[in-house]
Amino acid sequence: MKERILDNVAEYSAQQLVKYIQDGVISLDELINETDGFFDASKRKEVEDFLKNGDDNAWNEAYALRTIDAAKQYLNTYPNGKHRNEARDLISNIKEENESNYLKSTTDDAWTCVDKNDIDELRNFVKKYPDSNHINDANILINNILLNEIMGVDAETLVSQIRQFQTDISLTPAQKDNNILDTIERFLKEKKITKEDFLNTIRDDHNLLNASVVKTLINKGVITHADLIGIGIDKLFIRKMFNGDCAQSFNMPEKLDKIHKQSTEIYFWGIPSSGKSCALGAILSVAACGRVAKSMDPDTGSQGYGYMTKLINLFKNGQIGTLMEGTSVDSFYEMGFDLVDKEDKIHPITCIDMAGELMRCMYKANAGDSMSDTDEIMLDTLTNVLIDNRSINRKMHIFVIEYGAEDRLYEGLPQRVYLDGALSYIKNTGIFKKDTDAIYIMITKADKVKEQSKEIFSNYINKNYLGFYNGLAKSVRIMK
Ligand SMILES: Nc1nc2c(ncn2[C@@H]2O[C@H](COP(=O)(O)OP(=O)(O)OP(=O)(O)O)[C@@H](O)[C@H]2O)c(=O)[nH]1
Ligand SMILES: [Mg+2]
């Protein structure tokens, strides 16, 4: 082949000769020296140019492709190419990269096994596999855990999230329970709170979770009966909880248009779930037990007669009972009765139990916020009873302050704002001026205070509700 080319060099084009040179069939020197001048000067220049630029072009191509095959192809094509060292370097670099990529991909299994909520495991992974593809993921997770620690994601955060669900009016009771359960499980799973801290939170506030949530947590194995006993919950409560008793529910009462009984009217004002109905139930059951008053005769003609008798029954001396559901939003109960004292004097009384939601309506009415149809109906009843059809009865107002409810917000606002709102609303009716004999503050859920004393409660009011207290004091001066 070589001889044929040398003998007939004039018949080959410059490109063909370049190709033979590149394929190692013949060399440029042979073409120059062994063709007896038939390899003319112009073709020689053309070949030399081709070889020179071809080398650069081929290298640029191989470099851009950045594969071992392309680099090898260059080395084969240009046995004397200018870029042979670079080509060899490229091959060894690519080999190294491939090797390290392989090593990185083999950390996938190790990454799968890491507990992504355990900062120690994550840190170990980073230390052991510094080149892993998952290093960034691991660092992000470590940062999140540290941030949670800095931001204080702990029992307090869990409690505030639970409270948010409880006070969200857009959720049904079942949705509230489900959201609360999910949140608790997530906090425990993601180790944002230890089980011990969670149990201590329930121990510190028995009201935090309702029975249905506690039962589900037990049924799902998240906590056990032994855990509850461990935080001091009496076995009798646990037995009662699993007996299948449901909260007592009440039929919707007739709409109240006025107070019917000639009696002293006692109104209970407080935010939702502040314990108004429970306090009333406890007061009525003491009134009915015969020890304090001689007797209590419920007025069958009262619009809330059925409610009153059930309420009295909820609190049986020394027994564990099941409480009623929250007072439904537009319920307004009038409970008239005669209290007969030890000297057989008869005291006619009407207690009025309203849903705490009403406080929100009063606030909205003051603030000029938009109101739903139900809000309007509730306020309408209130207007009937307190303004339009106001009786000439003497009246007492009990403002219920739930102890420790400062962090429970309704539509972003705390108890204090709603108490102030109710006070302004009632004041505007003029009722304090003419008909009111007494205003009381009642602190409910006081059992949450470990060591109870008059001083502790005075300090509590001074610290948290001084403005409201002063407003009440002003109203009392108006009464005089
Ligand atoms: N720890 C404690 N919890 C109480 C007490 N009284 C009531 N509770 C809890 O507070 C919840 C709400 O009590 P209710 O009496 O229904 O409250 P309310 O003010 O009538 O609420 P609404 O009718 O929704 O406005 C109850 O289901 C109990 O779990 C108390 O004296 N101590
Ligand atoms: Mg109630």
Coordinates of C-alpha atoms and ligand atoms in Angstrom, one line a residue:
M1 CA 0.0 0.0 0.0
K2 CA 2.8 2.4 1.0
E3 CA 4.7 1.6 -2.2
R4 CA 1.6 2.3 -4.3
I5 CA 1.1 5.7 -2.7
L6 CA 4.8 6.6 -3.0
D7 CA 4.7 5.6 -6.7
N8 CA 1.5 7.4 -7.5
V9 CA 1.5 10.2 -5.1
A10 CA 0.3 12.7 -7.7
E11 CA -3.0 10.8 -8.0
Y12 CA -3.9 11.2 -4.3
S13 CA -5.6 14.3 -3.0
A14 CA -4.1 16.1 0.0
Q15 CA -7.0 14.9 2.2
Q16 CA -6.4 11.3 1.2
L17 CA -2.7 11.6 2.0
V18 CA -3.5 13.2 5.4
K19 CA -5.8 10.3 6.2
Y20 CA -3.1 7.7 5.3
I21 CA -0.7 9.6 7.5
Q22 CA -3.2 9.8 10.3
D23 CA -3.8 6.0 9.9
G24 CA -0.1 5.4 10.2
V25 CA 0.1 3.9 6.6
I26 CA 2.7 6.4 5.6
S27 CA 4.6 9.4 7.1
L28 CA 5.0 12.9 5.9
D29 CA 8.8 12.4 5.7
E30 CA 8.4 9.4 3.4
L31 CA 6.1 11.5 1.1
I32 CA 8.7 14.2 1.0
N33 CA 11.8 12.1 0.6
E34 CA 10.7 9.1 -1.4
T35 CA 8.5 10.4 -4.2
D36 CA 11.2 11.8 -6.5
G37 CA 9.7 15.2 -6.5
F38 CA 6.2 14.1 -7.4
F39 CA 4.9 15.3 -4.1
D40 CA 4.7 18.8 -5.2
A41 CA 5.2 21.9 -3.0
S42 CA 1.6 23.1 -3.1
K43 CA 0.1 19.6 -2.2
R44 CA 2.8 19.3 0.5
K45 CA 1.7 22.7 2.0
E46 CA -1.9 21.6 1.8
V47 CA -1.1 18.3 3.7
E48 CA 1.0 20.1 6.3
D49 CA -1.8 22.6 6.9
F50 CA -4.3 19.8 7.2
L51 CA -2.2 17.9 9.6
K52 CA -1.5 21.0 11.7
N53 CA -5.1 22.3 11.9
G54 CA -6.6 18.8 11.8
D55 CA -4.6 18.1 15.0
D56 CA -6.0 21.1 16.7
N57 CA -9.5 20.5 15.5
A58 CA -9.5 16.9 16.4
W59 CA -8.2 17.7 19.9
N60 CA -10.8 20.5 20.4
E61 CA -13.5 18.0 19.4
A62 CA -12.2 15.3 21.7
Y63 CA -11.9 17.8 24.5
A64 CA -15.4 19.0 24.1
L65 CA -16.8 15.5 24.1
R66 CA -14.8 14.7 27.2
T67 CA -15.0 10.9 26.9
I68 CA -12.3 8.3 27.1
D69 CA -13.2 7.1 23.7
A70 CA -12.9 10.5 22.1
A71 CA -9.5 11.1 23.7
K72 CA -8.2 7.6 22.6
Q73 CA -9.4 8.2 19.1
Y74 CA -7.3 11.4 19.1
L75 CA -4.2 9.5 20.3
N76 CA -4.7 6.9 17.6
T77 CA -5.3 9.4 14.9
Y78 CA -2.4 11.7 15.8
P79 CA 0.5 9.5 16.8
N80 CA 2.6 12.6 16.8
G81 CA -0.1 15.0 17.8
K82 CA 0.6 18.2 19.8
H83 CA -2.0 17.4 22.3
R84 CA -1.1 13.8 23.2
N85 CA -0.1 14.7 26.8
E86 CA -3.3 16.6 27.3
A87 CA -5.2 13.7 25.8
R88 CA -3.6 11.3 28.2
D89 CA -4.3 13.6 31.1
L90 CA -7.9 13.9 30.0
I91 CA -8.2 10.1 30.0
S92 CA -6.8 9.8 33.5
N93 CA -9.0 12.7 34.8
I94 CA -12.1 11.1 33.4
K95 CA -11.1 7.7 34.9
E96 CA -10.7 9.4 38.3
E97 CA -14.0 11.2 38.0
N98 CA -15.8 8.0 37.1
E99 CA -14.3 6.3 40.0
S100 CA -15.3 9.0 42.5
N101 CA -18.8 9.1 41.0
Y102 CA -19.1 5.4 41.5
L103 CA -17.9 5.8 45.1
K104 CA -20.5 8.6 45.7
S105 CA -23.3 6.5 44.3
T106 CA -22.4 3.6 46.5
T107 CA -23.3 5.9 49.5
D108 CA -27.0 5.7 48.5
D109 CA -27.6 2.7 50.7
A110 CA -25.8 4.2 53.7
W111 CA -27.9 7.4 53.2
T112 CA -31.2 5.4 53.1
C113 CA -30.4 4.0 56.5
V114 CA -29.7 7.3 58.1
D115 CA -32.4 8.5 60.5
K116 CA -33.1 11.9 59.0
N117 CA -34.4 13.3 62.3
D118 CA -31.3 12.3 64.3
I119 CA -28.6 15.0 64.2
D120 CA -25.9 12.6 65.5
E121 CA -26.6 10.1 62.7
L122 CA -26.6 12.9 60.1
R123 CA -23.3 14.2 61.4
N124 CA -21.8 10.8 61.3
F125 CA -22.8 10.4 57.7
V126 CA -21.2 13.7 56.7
K127 CA -18.0 12.7 58.5
K128 CA -17.9 9.2 56.9
Y129 CA -18.9 10.1 53.4
P130 CA -17.6 13.6 52.7
D131 CA -17.9 13.1 49.0
S132 CA -21.4 11.6 49.0
N133 CA -24.0 13.0 46.6
H134 CA -26.2 13.4 49.8
I135 CA -23.9 15.8 51.6
N136 CA -26.0 18.8 50.8
D137 CA -29.2 17.1 51.9
A138 CA -27.6 16.0 55.1
N139 CA -26.3 19.5 55.8
I140 CA -29.8 21.0 55.2
L141 CA -31.4 18.6 57.6
I142 CA -28.7 19.2 60.2
N143 CA -29.3 23.0 59.8
N144 CA -33.1 22.5 60.2
I145 CA -32.7 20.5 63.4
L146 CA -30.4 23.2 64.8
L147 CA -32.7 26.0 63.7
N148 CA -35.6 24.2 65.4
E149 CA -33.5 24.0 68.5
I150 CA -32.7 27.7 68.3
M151 CA -36.3 28.7 67.5
G152 CA -37.4 26.5 70.5
V153 CA -39.5 23.8 68.7
D154 CA -40.5 22.0 71.8
A155 CA -43.5 21.2 74.0
E156 CA -44.5 24.9 73.9
T157 CA -44.6 25.0 70.2
L158 CA -46.7 21.8 70.1
V159 CA -49.1 23.2 72.7
S160 CA -49.5 26.4 70.7
Q161 CA -50.2 24.5 67.5
I162 CA -52.8 22.3 69.3
R163 CA -54.5 25.5 70.6
Q164 CA -54.6 27.0 67.1
F165 CA -56.6 24.0 65.9
Q166 CA -58.9 24.1 68.9
T167 CA -59.8 27.7 68.4
D168 CA -60.1 27.5 64.6
I169 CA -63.8 28.1 63.8
S170 CA -63.5 26.9 60.3
L171 CA -62.7 23.3 61.5
T172 CA -65.3 20.7 62.5
P173 CA -64.7 18.9 65.8
A174 CA -63.5 15.8 63.9
Q175 CA -61.1 17.9 61.8
K176 CA -59.7 19.5 64.9
D177 CA -59.1 16.1 66.5
N178 CA -57.4 14.7 63.3
N179 CA -55.2 17.7 62.9
I180 CA -54.2 17.6 66.6
L181 CA -53.4 13.8 66.3
D182 CA -51.3 14.3 63.2
T183 CA -49.4 17.1 64.7
I184 CA -48.6 15.1 67.9
E185 CA -47.5 12.1 65.9
R186 CA -45.3 14.2 63.6
F187 CA -43.6 16.0 66.6
L188 CA -42.8 12.7 68.2
K189 CA -41.7 11.0 64.9
E190 CA -39.5 13.9 64.0
K191 CA -38.1 14.0 67.5
K192 CA -39.2 17.6 68.0
I193 CA -40.4 16.6 71.4
T194 CA -39.5 13.5 73.4
K195 CA -42.3 11.2 74.6
E196 CA -41.4 12.1 78.1
D197 CA -41.8 15.8 77.5
F198 CA -45.1 15.1 75.7
L199 CA -46.4 13.2 78.7
N200 CA -45.3 15.9 81.1
T201 CA -47.2 18.4 79.0
I202 CA -50.4 16.4 79.5
R203 CA -49.6 16.0 83.2
D204 CA -49.3 19.8 83.5
D205 CA -52.5 20.5 81.6
H206 CA -55.1 17.8 81.8
N207 CA -57.3 19.9 79.5
L208 CA -54.9 20.0 76.6
L209 CA -56.3 17.0 74.8
N210 CA -59.9 15.7 74.8
A211 CA -60.7 12.1 75.6
S212 CA -61.2 11.1 72.0
V213 CA -57.7 12.3 71.1
V214 CA -56.2 10.5 74.1
K215 CA -58.0 7.3 73.3
T216 CA -56.8 7.4 69.7
L217 CA -53.2 7.9 70.8
I218 CA -53.6 4.9 73.0
N219 CA -55.2 2.8 70.3
K220 CA -52.5 3.7 67.9
G221 CA -49.8 2.7 70.4
V222 CA -48.4 6.2 70.6
I223 CA -48.9 6.2 74.3
T224 CA -50.0 3.5 76.7
H225 CA -52.3 3.2 79.7
A226 CA -49.1 2.8 81.8
D227 CA -47.9 6.2 80.5
L228 CA -51.1 7.8 81.8
I229 CA -50.9 6.1 85.1
G230 CA -47.3 7.2 85.2
I231 CA -48.2 10.9 85.0
G232 CA -50.7 10.5 87.8
I233 CA -54.0 10.0 86.1
D234 CA -56.3 7.9 88.2
K235 CA -57.2 4.4 86.9
L236 CA -60.9 5.3 87.4
F237 CA -60.6 8.1 84.9
I238 CA -59.0 5.8 82.4
R239 CA -61.7 3.2 83.0
K240 CA -64.4 5.8 82.5
M241 CA -62.7 7.1 79.3
F242 CA -62.7 3.6 77.8
N243 CA -66.3 2.8 78.9
G244 CA -67.6 4.4 75.7
D245 CA -69.5 7.3 77.4
C246 CA -70.0 10.2 75.1
A247 CA -70.1 13.8 76.1
Q248 CA -73.7 14.8 76.9
S249 CA -75.2 16.8 74.0
F250 CA -78.2 19.1 74.2
N251 CA -80.9 19.8 71.8
M252 CA -81.0 23.2 70.3
P253 CA -83.1 25.4 72.6
E254 CA -86.0 27.6 71.5
K255 CA -84.9 31.1 70.7
L256 CA -85.0 33.2 73.7
D257 CA -86.9 36.5 73.4
K258 CA -86.9 37.7 77.0
I259 CA -86.3 36.5 80.6
H260 CA -89.6 35.1 81.8
K261 CA -89.3 34.8 85.5
Q262 CA -89.5 37.5 88.1
S263 CA -86.2 36.9 89.6
T264 CA -82.6 38.0 90.0
E265 CA -80.9 37.4 86.7
I266 CA -77.3 36.2 86.7
Y267 CA -75.3 36.4 83.5
F268 CA -72.1 34.5 82.8
W269 CA -69.7 36.2 80.4
G270 CA -66.6 34.5 79.1
I271 CA -64.7 33.3 76.0
P272 CA -65.4 29.9 74.5
S273 CA -64.4 27.0 76.6
S274 CA -63.6 29.2 79.6
G275 CA -65.6 26.9 81.9
K276 CA -68.9 28.9 82.2
S277 CA -71.2 25.9 81.8
C278 CA -69.1 23.7 84.1
A279 CA -69.0 26.4 86.7
L280 CA -72.8 26.9 86.4
G281 CA -73.3 23.1 86.6
A282 CA -71.2 22.9 89.7
I283 CA -73.0 25.9 91.3
L284 CA -76.5 24.5 90.4
S285 CA -75.6 21.0 91.7
V286 CA -74.4 22.5 95.0
A287 CA -77.6 24.5 95.1
A288 CA -79.6 21.4 94.5
C289 CA -77.8 19.1 96.9
G290 CA -79.6 20.3 100.0
R291 CA -76.6 21.1 102.1
V292 CA -76.2 24.8 101.4
A293 CA -79.8 25.7 100.5
K294 CA -82.7 23.8 101.8
S295 CA -84.0 23.1 98.4
M296 CA -83.9 24.2 94.8
D297 CA -87.0 24.1 92.7
P298 CA -86.3 24.4 89.0
D299 CA -88.9 26.3 87.1
T300 CA -90.4 23.9 84.5
G301 CA -91.6 26.9 82.5
S302 CA -88.0 28.0 81.9
Q303 CA -86.8 27.9 78.3
G304 CA -83.6 26.1 79.6
Y305 CA -85.4 23.7 82.0
G306 CA -84.1 20.5 80.3
Y307 CA -80.6 21.9 80.1
M308 CA -80.6 22.9 83.7
T309 CA -81.6 19.5 85.0
K310 CA -79.0 17.7 82.9
L311 CA -76.4 20.2 84.0
I312 CA -77.1 19.6 87.6
N313 CA -76.8 15.9 87.0
L314 CA -73.4 16.1 85.5
F315 CA -71.8 16.8 88.8
K316 CA -72.5 13.9 91.1
N317 CA -70.8 14.1 94.5
G318 CA -67.6 12.1 94.5
Q319 CA -68.2 10.5 91.2
I320 CA -66.4 10.7 87.9
G321 CA -68.7 12.1 85.2
T322 CA -68.6 13.0 81.5
L323 CA -68.9 16.7 80.7
M324 CA -71.2 18.2 78.2
E325 CA -70.2 19.4 74.8
G326 CA -69.4 23.1 74.3
T327 CA -72.5 25.3 74.3
S328 CA -73.5 25.4 70.6
V329 CA -72.9 28.7 69.0
D330 CA -76.4 30.2 68.9
S331 CA -77.7 28.6 72.1
F332 CA -78.9 30.9 74.9
Y333 CA -80.3 29.1 78.0
E334 CA -82.5 30.7 80.6
M335 CA -82.6 28.6 83.8
G336 CA -85.1 29.8 86.4
F337 CA -85.4 28.3 89.8
D338 CA -86.3 29.1 93.4
L339 CA -83.7 28.7 96.0
V340 CA -85.2 28.1 99.4
D341 CA -82.8 29.0 102.3
K342 CA -82.5 27.5 105.7
E343 CA -85.1 30.0 107.0
D344 CA -87.5 29.0 104.3
K345 CA -87.0 32.3 102.4
I346 CA -87.5 31.9 98.7
H347 CA -84.9 33.5 96.4
P348 CA -86.1 33.4 92.7
I349 CA -83.1 33.3 90.4
T350 CA -82.5 33.0 86.7
C351 CA -79.1 32.0 85.5
I352 CA -78.3 32.7 81.9
D353 CA -75.7 30.5 80.1
M354 CA -74.5 31.7 76.7
A355 CA -72.0 30.4 74.2
G356 CA -68.6 32.0 74.5
E357 CA -68.9 32.6 70.8
L358 CA -71.2 35.5 71.7
M359 CA -68.2 37.3 73.1
R360 CA -66.7 37.3 69.7
C361 CA -69.9 38.7 68.2
M362 CA -69.9 41.5 70.8
Y363 CA -66.3 42.3 69.9
K364 CA -67.1 42.3 66.2
A365 CA -70.1 44.5 66.7
N366 CA -67.9 47.0 68.6
A367 CA -65.1 46.8 66.0
G368 CA -67.5 47.0 63.0
D369 CA -66.2 43.7 61.6
S370 CA -68.5 41.7 59.2
M371 CA -70.7 39.1 60.8
S372 CA -72.2 35.8 59.7
D373 CA -75.9 35.0 59.8
T374 CA -75.4 33.0 63.0
D375 CA -73.6 35.9 64.6
E376 CA -76.5 38.2 63.7
I377 CA -79.0 35.8 65.3
M378 CA -77.0 35.6 68.5
L379 CA -76.7 39.3 68.8
D380 CA -80.3 39.6 68.0
T381 CA -81.2 37.4 71.0
L382 CA -78.8 39.4 73.2
T383 CA -80.4 42.6 72.1
N384 CA -83.9 41.2 72.9
V385 CA -82.9 40.1 76.3
L386 CA -80.7 43.0 77.3
I387 CA -82.2 45.9 75.5
D388 CA -85.5 45.6 73.6
N389 CA -87.4 43.3 76.1
R390 CA -85.3 44.1 79.1
S391 CA -87.0 42.9 82.3
I392 CA -87.2 45.1 85.3
N393 CA -85.4 42.3 87.3
R394 CA -82.3 43.1 89.3
K395 CA -79.2 41.7 87.6
M396 CA -75.8 40.4 88.3
H397 CA -72.9 39.8 85.9
I398 CA -70.2 37.3 86.3
F399 CA -67.2 37.8 84.1
V400 CA -65.4 34.5 83.8
I401 CA -61.7 34.6 83.4
E402 CA -60.1 31.3 82.4
Y403 CA -56.9 30.9 84.4
G404 CA -53.8 30.6 82.2
A405 CA -55.7 31.1 78.9
E406 CA -53.6 34.0 77.8
D407 CA -51.9 32.1 75.0
R408 CA -55.2 30.8 73.6
L409 CA -56.1 33.1 70.8
Y410 CA -59.4 33.4 69.0
E411 CA -58.9 34.9 65.5
G412 CA -55.5 36.1 66.8
L413 CA -56.9 37.9 69.8
P414 CA -56.6 36.9 73.5
Q415 CA -59.2 36.6 76.2
R416 CA -58.4 40.1 77.5
V417 CA -59.6 41.7 74.3
Y418 CA -62.9 39.8 74.3
L419 CA -63.5 40.6 78.0
D420 CA -63.0 44.3 77.2
G421 CA -65.2 44.0 74.2
A422 CA -68.1 42.4 76.2
L423 CA -67.7 45.0 78.9
S424 CA -68.0 47.9 76.5
Y425 CA -71.0 46.3 74.7
I426 CA -72.8 45.7 78.0
K427 CA -72.0 49.2 79.2
N428 CA -73.5 50.6 76.0
T429 CA -76.8 48.9 76.7
G430 CA -77.1 51.1 79.8
I431 CA -77.8 48.0 81.9
F432 CA -75.2 48.7 84.5
K433 CA -76.6 52.1 85.3
K434 CA -80.2 51.0 86.0
D435 CA -80.6 47.4 86.8
T436 CA -77.3 45.9 88.0
D437 CA -76.7 45.1 91.6
A438 CA -73.3 43.3 91.4
I439 CA -70.5 42.5 89.1
Y440 CA -68.1 39.6 89.9
I441 CA -65.0 38.2 88.4
M442 CA -64.8 34.4 88.5
I443 CA -61.5 32.7 87.8
T444 CA -62.1 29.3 86.4
K445 CA -59.8 26.3 86.0
A446 CA -58.1 27.6 89.2
D447 CA -57.1 24.0 89.9
K448 CA -54.2 24.6 87.5
V449 CA -52.6 26.7 90.2
K450 CA -50.6 24.3 92.5
E451 CA -50.6 26.5 95.6
Q452 CA -53.7 28.5 95.7
S453 CA -54.1 31.7 97.7
K454 CA -56.0 35.0 97.5
E455 CA -52.7 36.7 96.8
I456 CA -51.8 34.5 93.9
F457 CA -55.1 35.3 92.2
S458 CA -54.9 39.0 92.9
N459 CA -51.4 39.1 91.4
Y460 CA -52.6 37.1 88.5
I461 CA -55.4 39.7 87.8
N462 CA -53.1 42.6 88.3
K463 CA -50.5 41.2 86.0
N464 CA -52.8 40.1 83.1
Y465 CA -56.2 41.9 83.4
L466 CA -55.6 45.1 85.3
G467 CA -57.1 47.2 82.4
F468 CA -60.2 45.1 82.3
Y469 CA -60.5 45.2 86.1
N470 CA -60.2 49.0 86.1
G471 CA -62.9 49.1 83.5
L472 CA -65.2 47.0 85.7
A473 CA -64.4 49.2 88.7
K474 CA -65.5 52.2 86.6
S475 CA -68.8 50.4 85.8
V476 CA -69.4 49.6 89.4
R477 CA -69.0 53.3 90.2
I478 CA -71.7 54.0 87.5
M479 CA -74.0 51.5 89.3
K480 CA -73.6 53.5 92.5
Ligands
LIG1 N1 -59.0 22.0 84.7 C1 -60.3 22.5 84.6 N2 -60.9 22.3 83.5 C2 -62.1 22.8 83.4 C3 -62.8 23.4 84.4 N3 -64.0 23.7 84.0 C4 -64.1 23.4 82.7 N4 -63.0 22.8 82.3 C5 -62.7 22.3 81.0 O1 -63.0 23.3 80.0 C6 -63.9 22.8 79.0 C7 -64.9 23.8 78.6 O2 -65.8 24.1 79.7 P1 -67.3 24.6 79.4 O3 -67.9 24.8 80.8 O4 -68.0 23.8 78.4 O5 -66.9 26.0 78.9 P2 -67.9 27.2 78.4 O6 -67.3 28.4 78.9 O7 -69.3 26.9 78.7 O8 -67.6 27.1 76.8 P3 -68.6 27.5 75.6 O9 -70.0 27.0 76.0 O10 -68.0 26.8 74.4 O11 -68.6 29.0 75.5 C8 -64.5 21.6 79.7 O12 -64.8 20.6 78.7 C9 -63.4 21.1 80.6 O13 -62.5 20.3 79.9 C10 -62.1 23.5 85.7 O14 -62.6 24.0 86.7 N5 -60.8 23.0 85.7
MG2 MG -70.9 26.6 77.7

